[in-house]
XYZ file of C-alpha atoms in Angstrom:
607
model
C 40.798 -134.406 122.950
C 38.325 -131.848 125.092
C 35.974 -134.842 126.132
C 35.552 -138.739 125.956
C 31.163 -138.988 125.985
C 31.759 -140.516 122.341
C 34.124 -142.975 123.350
C 32.433 -143.905 126.491
C 28.912 -144.470 124.639
C 31.205 -146.377 121.809
C 32.561 -148.622 124.368
C 29.155 -149.418 125.988
C 27.661 -150.579 122.176
C 30.630 -152.786 121.140
C 30.801 -154.426 124.441
C 26.419 -155.163 124.049
C 27.531 -156.102 120.652
C 30.195 -158.165 121.497
C 28.059 -159.810 124.325
C 25.352 -160.994 122.032
C 27.573 -161.936 119.343
C 29.693 -164.181 120.987
C 27.269 -165.538 123.799
C 24.767 -167.171 120.836
C 26.145 -170.081 118.593
C 27.002 -169.485 115.034
C 27.771 -170.679 111.937
C 31.702 -171.299 111.480
C 31.273 -169.549 108.192
C 34.797 -166.948 106.488
C 31.628 -164.222 106.686
C 31.109 -164.922 110.100
C 35.138 -165.099 111.234
C 35.859 -161.520 108.951
C 33.120 -159.518 111.586
C 34.838 -161.784 114.686
C 37.774 -159.353 113.706
C 35.828 -156.802 112.811
C 33.832 -155.895 116.269
C 37.161 -157.445 118.668
C 39.635 -154.989 116.701
C 36.226 -151.693 117.699
C 36.317 -152.902 120.716
C 40.485 -152.604 121.628
C 40.253 -149.678 119.741
C 37.647 -148.007 121.998
C 39.415 -149.348 125.170
C 43.046 -148.081 123.517
C 41.014 -144.335 122.461
C 39.923 -143.917 126.272
C 43.283 -145.346 127.961
C 44.850 -142.612 124.911
C 42.954 -139.959 126.237
C 44.931 -139.911 129.671
C 48.067 -140.744 128.270
C 48.203 -137.746 125.857
C 47.276 -135.567 129.191
C 50.088 -136.496 130.959
C 52.424 -137.010 127.785
C 55.345 -135.066 129.345
C 55.043 -137.194 131.922
C 54.704 -140.330 130.774
C 56.070 -139.944 126.764
C 57.346 -142.803 125.582
C 53.981 -144.894 127.327
C 51.963 -142.228 125.367
C 53.685 -142.666 122.327
C 53.040 -146.276 122.354
C 49.431 -146.476 123.292
C 48.696 -143.324 120.023
C 50.219 -145.049 117.741
C 48.544 -148.812 118.488
C 44.895 -146.458 118.793
C 46.247 -145.569 114.844
C 47.514 -149.155 114.166
C 43.799 -150.891 115.643
C 41.648 -148.326 113.376
C 43.723 -148.601 110.512
C 43.336 -152.772 111.341
C 39.226 -151.886 111.566
C 39.948 -150.835 108.067
C 41.356 -153.457 106.660
C 39.096 -155.824 107.937
C 35.838 -154.060 106.853
C 38.150 -154.145 103.466
C 38.395 -158.202 103.600
C 34.606 -158.245 104.545
C 33.806 -156.453 101.071
C 36.227 -158.138 99.146
C 34.424 -161.496 99.997
C 31.077 -160.551 99.453
C 32.070 -158.938 96.243
C 34.024 -162.045 95.767
C 31.193 -164.831 95.620
C 29.812 -164.028 92.192
C 33.705 -164.106 90.724
C 34.678 -167.342 89.720
C 38.308 -166.731 90.345
C 41.488 -169.994 90.208
C 42.640 -170.258 94.012
C 46.261 -168.599 92.769
C 44.533 -165.553 91.801
C 43.161 -165.445 95.570
C 46.450 -166.045 97.346
C 48.392 -163.630 94.658
C 45.544 -160.621 95.741
C 45.828 -161.714 99.874
C 50.101 -161.879 99.562
C 49.828 -158.429 98.773
C 47.345 -156.786 101.435
C 49.271 -158.205 103.622
C 52.054 -156.778 102.551
C 50.077 -153.224 102.733
C 49.186 -153.749 105.760
C 52.613 -154.317 106.964
C 54.435 -151.694 105.516
C 51.613 -148.841 107.129
C 51.483 -150.806 110.364
C 55.728 -150.556 110.420
C 56.014 -147.296 109.449
C 53.001 -145.663 111.704
C 55.457 -147.146 114.199
C 58.631 -146.264 112.841
C 57.852 -142.216 111.411
C 57.443 -139.118 114.469
C 53.688 -138.178 115.915
C 53.567 -135.113 117.587
C 50.970 -133.156 119.891
C 48.808 -130.721 119.982
C 47.933 -129.140 123.810
C 46.079 -125.742 123.424
C 43.105 -124.976 125.671
C 42.872 -128.387 127.259
C 41.992 -129.669 123.393
C 44.465 -132.287 122.834
C 44.638 -134.215 119.879
C 47.636 -135.962 118.039
C 49.136 -135.253 114.263
C 52.307 -135.091 112.164
C 54.336 -138.701 109.542
C 52.634 -141.161 111.499
C 49.218 -140.376 111.759
C 49.889 -139.389 107.794
C 50.391 -142.745 107.353
C 46.666 -143.833 107.962
C 45.336 -141.048 106.194
C 46.873 -142.357 103.030
C 46.123 -145.977 103.235
C 42.680 -144.959 104.232
C 42.451 -143.559 101.377
C 43.897 -145.957 99.481
C 41.712 -148.701 101.430
C 38.334 -146.440 100.357
C 39.952 -146.787 96.506
C 39.354 -150.380 96.676
C 35.969 -150.096 98.738
C 34.777 -147.797 95.683
C 36.288 -150.549 93.167
C 34.919 -153.497 94.893
C 31.495 -151.606 94.750
C 31.927 -151.311 91.144
C 32.752 -154.791 90.437
C 29.342 -156.083 92.247
C 26.910 -153.206 91.413
C 24.780 -155.563 89.874
C 24.195 -156.553 93.858
C 23.978 -153.529 95.303
C 20.748 -154.427 96.703
C 22.291 -156.859 98.960
C 21.710 -155.252 102.377
C 25.757 -156.823 103.363
C 26.255 -153.802 101.420
C 24.589 -151.139 103.137
C 27.584 -150.878 106.053
C 29.730 -149.502 103.525
C 27.519 -146.673 101.765
C 26.897 -145.603 105.675
C 30.488 -145.671 106.112
C 31.829 -143.913 103.233
C 29.371 -141.019 103.652
C 29.375 -140.926 107.558
C 33.384 -140.455 107.111
C 33.037 -137.826 105.090
C 31.046 -135.936 107.649
C 33.261 -136.892 110.701
C 36.779 -135.628 108.649
C 34.751 -132.350 108.389
C 33.922 -132.478 112.346
C 37.373 -133.201 113.512
C 38.278 -130.101 111.018
C 36.471 -127.715 112.768
C 36.805 -129.292 116.293
C 40.066 -131.462 116.192
C 38.744 -132.189 119.924
C 36.441 -134.422 119.636
C 36.548 -137.968 118.302
C 34.071 -139.121 116.341
C 35.778 -141.486 114.187
C 36.171 -144.427 116.858
C 32.702 -143.933 117.766
C 31.653 -144.404 113.821
C 33.225 -147.475 113.632
C 31.456 -148.715 116.424
C 28.066 -147.591 114.699
C 28.866 -149.358 111.629
C 29.611 -152.335 113.521
C 25.881 -152.284 114.718
C 24.725 -151.795 111.768
C 26.496 -155.121 110.529
C 25.273 -157.218 113.456
C 21.740 -157.175 111.566
C 23.074 -156.931 108.126
C 25.273 -160.145 108.627
C 24.711 -163.806 107.714
C 24.097 -165.505 111.138
C 21.422 -167.765 111.180
C 19.972 -169.333 114.457
C 22.504 -172.569 115.273
C 19.986 -173.965 117.724
C 17.369 -173.640 115.184
C 19.057 -174.637 112.495
C 19.846 -177.896 114.884
C 16.123 -178.745 115.757
C 15.122 -178.044 111.556
C 17.451 -180.523 110.753
C 16.838 -182.837 113.845
C 13.031 -182.475 113.002
C 14.106 -183.001 109.032
C 15.996 -186.421 109.795
C 12.648 -188.019 112.162
C 11.129 -186.688 109.459
C 12.805 -188.970 107.037
C 13.361 -191.521 109.423
C 9.618 -191.695 109.803
C 9.116 -191.609 106.203
C 11.913 -194.503 105.468
C 9.990 -196.463 108.033
C 6.816 -195.984 106.441
C 8.392 -196.566 103.305
C 9.337 -200.291 104.727
C 6.223 -200.851 106.794
C 4.601 -200.694 102.949
C 6.918 -202.683 101.111
C 6.177 -205.292 103.986
C 2.334 -205.019 104.205
C 2.469 -205.440 100.659
C 4.495 -208.456 100.783
C 2.423 -209.590 103.577
C -0.895 -208.935 101.842
C 0.643 -210.100 97.954
C 1.930 -213.012 99.224
C -1.833 -214.843 100.634
C -3.348 -212.807 97.512
C -1.058 -214.846 95.030
C -2.522 -218.239 96.522
C -5.447 -217.157 96.257
C -5.565 -215.174 93.185
C -3.343 -218.526 91.664
C -6.011 -221.397 92.580
C -8.863 -219.308 91.133
C -7.313 -218.494 88.045
C -6.463 -222.401 87.362
C -9.884 -223.115 88.738
C -11.246 -221.162 86.743
C -9.411 -222.516 83.490
C -10.475 -226.209 84.358
C -13.068 -228.522 83.755
C -15.630 -227.729 87.394
C -19.086 -227.135 87.657
C -20.816 -223.767 86.540
C -21.872 -222.852 90.333
C -18.124 -223.078 91.122
C -17.177 -220.908 88.293
C -18.791 -218.285 89.478
C -17.957 -219.096 93.015
C -14.450 -218.774 91.593
C -15.312 -215.324 89.578
C -16.453 -213.808 92.678
C -13.197 -214.852 94.895
C -10.934 -212.831 91.460
C -13.336 -210.217 91.927
C -12.421 -209.546 95.912
C -9.203 -210.095 95.333
C -9.226 -207.378 92.514
C -10.470 -205.363 95.231
C -8.118 -205.830 97.830
C -5.116 -205.645 95.400
C -6.830 -201.753 94.904
C -6.953 -201.051 98.192
C -3.344 -201.983 98.626
C -1.857 -200.176 95.663
C -4.252 -197.471 96.839
C -2.001 -196.787 99.934
C 1.083 -197.420 98.377
C 0.168 -194.577 95.742
C -1.217 -192.158 98.365
C 1.783 -192.839 100.437
C 4.324 -191.698 96.736
C 2.204 -189.140 96.646
C 3.075 -188.195 99.979
C 6.704 -188.486 99.370
C 6.565 -186.840 95.932
C 8.078 -189.600 94.304
C 4.971 -190.727 92.094
C 5.973 -190.973 88.547
C 4.621 -190.676 84.917
C 5.845 -192.998 82.459
C 5.045 -192.345 79.073
C 5.065 -195.075 76.312
C 3.240 -195.879 73.229
C -0.211 -197.776 74.163
C -3.445 -199.474 72.393
C -5.829 -196.892 73.076
C -8.901 -199.142 71.825
C -7.387 -201.753 74.152
C -7.649 -199.890 77.460
C -10.992 -198.420 76.633
C -12.348 -202.384 75.932
C -10.513 -203.396 78.973
C -11.997 -200.392 80.980
C -16.225 -201.390 80.056
C -14.866 -204.931 80.834
C -13.879 -204.174 84.415
C -16.872 -201.614 85.179
C -19.468 -204.578 83.856
C -17.577 -206.856 86.466
C -17.825 -203.841 89.735
C -21.610 -203.506 88.583
C -22.294 -207.456 88.712
C -25.947 -208.263 89.205
C -27.294 -204.884 89.799
C -29.887 -203.336 87.423
C -27.767 -200.650 85.699
C -26.907 -200.074 82.075
C -23.398 -198.944 81.505
C -23.530 -197.796 78.413
C -19.760 -196.463 76.170
C -19.757 -193.848 73.458
C -16.849 -192.831 71.878
C -15.691 -190.875 69.570
C -14.639 -192.870 66.459
C -11.906 -190.300 65.322
C -9.561 -190.948 67.841
C -6.323 -192.675 66.795
C -5.654 -195.918 68.030
C -2.369 -195.803 69.154
C -0.974 -192.858 71.589
C 1.527 -191.800 73.775
C 2.036 -191.079 77.323
C 1.466 -193.550 80.539
C -1.158 -195.897 79.640
C -1.061 -197.098 83.381
C -2.254 -194.046 85.164
C -4.652 -192.995 82.276
C -6.219 -196.239 82.458
C -5.958 -195.379 86.837
C -7.777 -192.191 86.347
C -10.904 -193.743 84.500
C -11.516 -196.765 86.157
C -11.430 -194.898 89.050
C -13.888 -192.182 88.022
C -16.105 -195.842 86.632
C -15.516 -197.440 89.685
C -17.647 -195.080 92.229
C -19.651 -194.669 89.627
C -20.465 -198.579 90.128
C -20.337 -197.905 94.149
C -23.135 -195.032 94.670
C -25.530 -196.392 91.880
C -27.896 -198.614 93.150
C -29.770 -198.710 89.052
C -30.495 -196.873 86.266
C -27.776 -196.664 84.379
C -24.216 -195.344 84.130
C -23.374 -193.209 80.517
C -18.743 -193.737 79.915
C -18.309 -191.278 77.030
C -14.837 -190.714 75.348
C -14.268 -187.487 72.734
C -11.312 -185.947 71.590
C -9.702 -182.212 70.653
C -7.204 -183.292 67.939
C -4.851 -180.434 67.588
C -1.286 -181.321 65.302
C -0.150 -184.397 66.980
C -1.900 -183.642 69.875
C -5.128 -185.463 71.400
C -7.287 -183.681 74.922
C -9.349 -187.179 75.576
C -12.033 -186.311 77.197
C -13.591 -188.945 79.603
C -17.326 -188.103 80.857
C -18.458 -190.568 83.485
C -22.436 -189.866 84.083
C -24.316 -191.801 86.837
C -27.843 -191.945 88.431
C -26.405 -193.088 91.573
C -26.662 -190.981 95.145
C -24.974 -187.511 94.278
C -23.282 -185.555 96.055
C -24.363 -182.934 98.717
C -23.467 -179.295 97.180
C -21.109 -179.007 100.808
C -19.546 -182.427 100.266
C -18.127 -181.728 96.813
C -15.131 -179.577 97.896
C -13.801 -182.292 100.048
C -14.313 -185.047 97.536
C -10.887 -185.113 96.524
C -8.783 -185.576 99.910
C -7.806 -188.678 101.148
C -9.818 -190.854 103.041
C -13.388 -189.492 102.358
C -16.390 -191.514 101.954
C -19.786 -190.154 100.552
C -22.567 -191.893 101.922
C -21.375 -192.495 105.534
C -23.974 -190.214 106.589
C -26.749 -191.391 105.145
C -25.930 -195.221 106.088
C -24.969 -195.806 102.840
C -22.737 -199.441 102.824
C -19.752 -198.742 100.554
C -16.537 -200.675 100.112
C -13.210 -198.943 99.672
C -10.644 -196.551 101.823
C -11.639 -193.432 100.134
C -8.508 -192.996 98.515
C -9.015 -193.556 94.270
C -10.326 -189.130 94.012
C -6.765 -188.148 96.045
C -5.393 -190.184 93.666
C -6.702 -189.417 90.450
C -6.673 -185.697 91.206
C -2.913 -186.085 92.142
C -2.360 -188.797 88.784
C -4.560 -185.400 87.185
C -2.298 -182.786 88.118
C 0.994 -185.012 87.304
C 0.456 -185.611 83.917
C -1.325 -181.498 83.441
C -5.195 -182.342 83.206
C -8.037 -181.796 85.482
C -11.587 -183.002 86.417
C -14.673 -181.316 86.850
C -17.634 -182.263 88.769
C -21.212 -181.973 88.947
C -23.607 -183.300 91.161
C -27.382 -183.388 92.138
C -27.957 -185.146 95.329
C -30.204 -187.945 95.052
C -30.256 -188.299 91.428
C -26.713 -188.290 90.552
C -23.175 -187.458 89.062
C -20.882 -186.834 86.524
C -17.213 -186.415 86.407
C -15.427 -185.087 83.262
C -11.427 -185.699 83.532
C -9.112 -183.483 80.264
C -5.917 -185.457 79.415
C -3.863 -184.204 76.463
C -1.841 -187.298 75.054
C 0.271 -187.626 71.238
C -0.700 -189.441 68.500
C 2.011 -191.703 67.853
C 2.185 -191.971 63.567
C 4.636 -194.716 63.286
C 2.544 -197.895 64.606
C 4.300 -200.954 63.328
C 6.993 -201.179 65.808
C 3.532 -201.496 68.653
C 1.614 -203.618 66.323
C 4.360 -206.066 65.897
C 5.130 -206.056 70.241
C 1.572 -206.938 70.108
C 1.564 -209.873 67.803
C 4.536 -211.236 69.487
C 3.043 -210.839 72.984
C -0.870 -212.911 71.792
C -1.724 -215.096 74.918
C -1.791 -218.362 74.143
C -2.998 -221.028 76.390
C -1.545 -224.094 74.176
C 1.738 -222.575 74.053
C 4.452 -225.792 74.141
C 7.725 -225.199 76.194
C 9.031 -229.100 76.333
C 12.380 -229.123 76.718
C 13.001 -226.194 78.613
C 13.952 -225.887 82.929
C 12.885 -223.204 84.582
C 14.562 -222.936 88.842
C 12.229 -221.090 90.737
C 13.388 -219.861 94.107
C 10.830 -218.693 96.887
C 11.130 -219.234 100.488
C 7.103 -219.772 100.563
C 5.821 -222.872 99.769
C 2.818 -221.762 99.050
C 4.234 -219.828 96.170
C 6.029 -221.843 94.470
C 2.944 -224.208 94.936
C 1.020 -221.175 93.196
C 3.557 -220.960 90.114
C 4.062 -224.422 89.606
C 0.294 -224.455 89.122
C -0.156 -221.611 86.564
C 3.081 -222.938 84.976
C 1.518 -226.845 84.759
C 0.034 -226.528 80.681
C 3.023 -225.097 79.432
C 5.186 -228.620 79.523
C 8.013 -227.491 81.612
C 10.715 -228.678 83.248
C 10.361 -226.828 86.532
C 12.843 -227.189 90.041
C 12.695 -225.247 92.488
C 14.398 -224.167 95.854
C 13.576 -222.421 98.970
C 16.355 -220.049 99.410
C 19.127 -217.934 97.581
C 22.077 -220.036 98.655
C 20.612 -223.013 96.989
C 19.835 -221.506 94.283
C 23.357 -220.016 93.774
C 24.666 -224.017 94.697
C 22.467 -225.111 92.111
C 24.316 -222.939 89.499
C 27.716 -223.526 90.658
C 27.791 -227.505 90.681
C 26.830 -227.647 87.070
C 22.945 -227.394 86.845
C 21.359 -225.802 83.699
C 18.285 -223.334 83.605
C 16.725 -221.690 80.505
C 15.258 -219.431 82.715
C 15.602 -218.347 86.819
C 12.509 -217.362 88.851
C 13.786 -215.441 91.906
C 11.821 -214.072 94.673
C 13.467 -211.195 96.239
C 12.100 -210.660 100.143
C 13.754 -214.216 101.837
C 15.926 -214.898 105.092
C 19.419 -214.601 105.274
C 20.274 -213.925 101.069
C 17.524 -211.608 98.717
C 16.946 -211.839 95.957
C 18.847 -209.036 94.942
C 22.190 -210.543 96.850
C 21.708 -213.698 94.736
C 21.589 -211.413 91.470
C 24.549 -209.530 92.523
C 26.610 -212.629 92.991
C 25.671 -214.762 89.964
C 26.658 -211.563 87.654
C 29.621 -211.473 89.216
C 30.452 -214.537 87.401
C 31.129 -213.803 83.305
C 30.285 -216.877 82.206
C 26.539 -216.688 83.890
C 24.413 -215.679 81.310
C 20.861 -216.956 81.649
C 17.914 -215.013 81.929
C 16.954 -214.185 85.606
C 13.250 -213.025 86.673
C 12.356 -211.384 89.947
C 9.007 -212.254 90.560
C 8.176 -211.003 94.209
C 5.143 -209.375 95.970
C 7.339 -206.080 96.032
C 5.867 -204.301 93.848
C 5.684 -200.949 95.062
C 6.137 -198.316 91.987
C 9.158 -197.417 90.330
C 10.620 -200.878 91.739
C 10.203 -203.128 88.441
C 12.981 -199.932 87.251
C 14.990 -200.562 90.083
C 15.253 -204.215 89.460
C 15.857 -203.813 85.997
C 18.878 -201.831 86.446
C 20.080 -203.723 89.591
C 20.722 -206.813 86.532
C 17.222 -208.760 86.331
C 16.090 -209.501 83.228
C 12.822 -208.681 84.075
C 9.937 -208.337 86.723
C 6.971 -210.014 87.452
C 4.421 -208.760 90.677
C 2.450 -211.011 92.781
C -0.143 -212.012 92.338
C 1.020 -213.403 88.919
C -0.976 -212.298 85.981
C -1.119 -215.174 83.864
C -0.723 -213.109 80.367
C 1.940 -211.228 81.960
C 4.102 -214.465 83.109
C 3.556 -215.808 79.197
C 5.126 -212.913 77.767
C 8.087 -213.442 80.282
C 8.230 -217.204 79.188
C 7.702 -216.518 75.327
C 10.357 -213.353 75.398
C 13.042 -215.940 76.915
C 12.202 -219.184 76.283
C 11.145 -218.756 72.287
């Protein structure tokens, strides 16, 4: 050992690495734990090597201490190789499926090999060479280390070959470097025995591993997790708020729509009927705004769903035409519908979303057109069982400035505001339309000349329904008939809002039903427990003390309970119908109550 320069430099580097590693929070993983033992072993190896420099120099004075220190240095260097082996074994085995017994057996073999090697190192003799200030050790004890290291290198090669598909993984880089430089170091040691470079090489490998090992910034991860938790809480709070807002707005709307609906069918003066019609139209507009806000919330949470079912395409077009005419009202606008008659009557897709997309385009045209015409054209391209629907909505409205076209599909973008044109709405319609088309793998094209009009073309792919027997039968069974008579049928209405009960009774008035009502979930349960018999229960959800969900859970826990229960709620968020059905409800009605949907429910469960 001629000098100690390499070892002293190594001490500086390994101390720096230890400080950097231990001062920083780290993930408590197998990988970082093994690396911890690697750098600590190297630190003790370097310190022992420096001490050994002096004990060998004076080994004749302190032979016993020198022997212990020298053999401890050899054991530490060997231990370093063993921990490196544990690391390469771990990273090469992560992608291999092994049972626990296999791992335990291999670890037991490794521990046995390590213990036997350490015992032999301490038990066998070690000799020293001291000539012209060149001092180094050799002998059987040192040879054990060389042989064990060759075995370890062989195991490394085996692990590398086994996981050769992941050679590009940077975690393997230190091992390639170590094996190449080890050969160079051995040659240097043979040529210049006094230069101790193997310890320095081990430190160098520790430095490389520090930059290849997975040790994410724990502080950053904690901050990200905290931000994620806050975002999830904020999103949950927003969902709860929107759900409550929907409930609070739909409750009075239920009364407005319900009473207006019944008034429109009674023998009242034509002037009042016209005013009632205006009330219903205004209610529809408000409901559309509420639904738009809820849909935007679903879009932001990435929870907007497309639910495909067979549907009557002609019926949708007729409904769209009727709704558009009502939106146009008394404006001097000619509304033209051109439909490709080759389009099959029954298609498969999300009819509600298709209708929503086209209605948004037609509503926009009605809003921004003061006079002239709106042309609604439906054409198609049929290929096998698939059909591409092409909806074109062309108007002679105010048009869109060229620099505004790119902003059309942004949230809360309202055209015409800068021109002081009074337009109703929130500016959510086109943003929702674009997202829905993306979900249905469709697309939209906009053509517009400012001051002359606009043309929106939407492309939507659907499937053609070949067997229409079942869907036609369903349609026949759900024909609305105001004169349906449900005599001798008894219904229980459960709602904490007296006005909602009054509205429901008014809508059910013409069906000759026996109706009872209660204003709490507990009162509903008491009615059932005391033996009251009903043919149908209409149950609200958002009630104090006991929600509709709580009530259905208690009712369904009784195996003898067979009464159909319909969820009648203002909680009309997307997906709520499916959620309520999964909870045990037999059906779902949203407020404001749609008379046609209500009658479908009555006919289904009352016969």
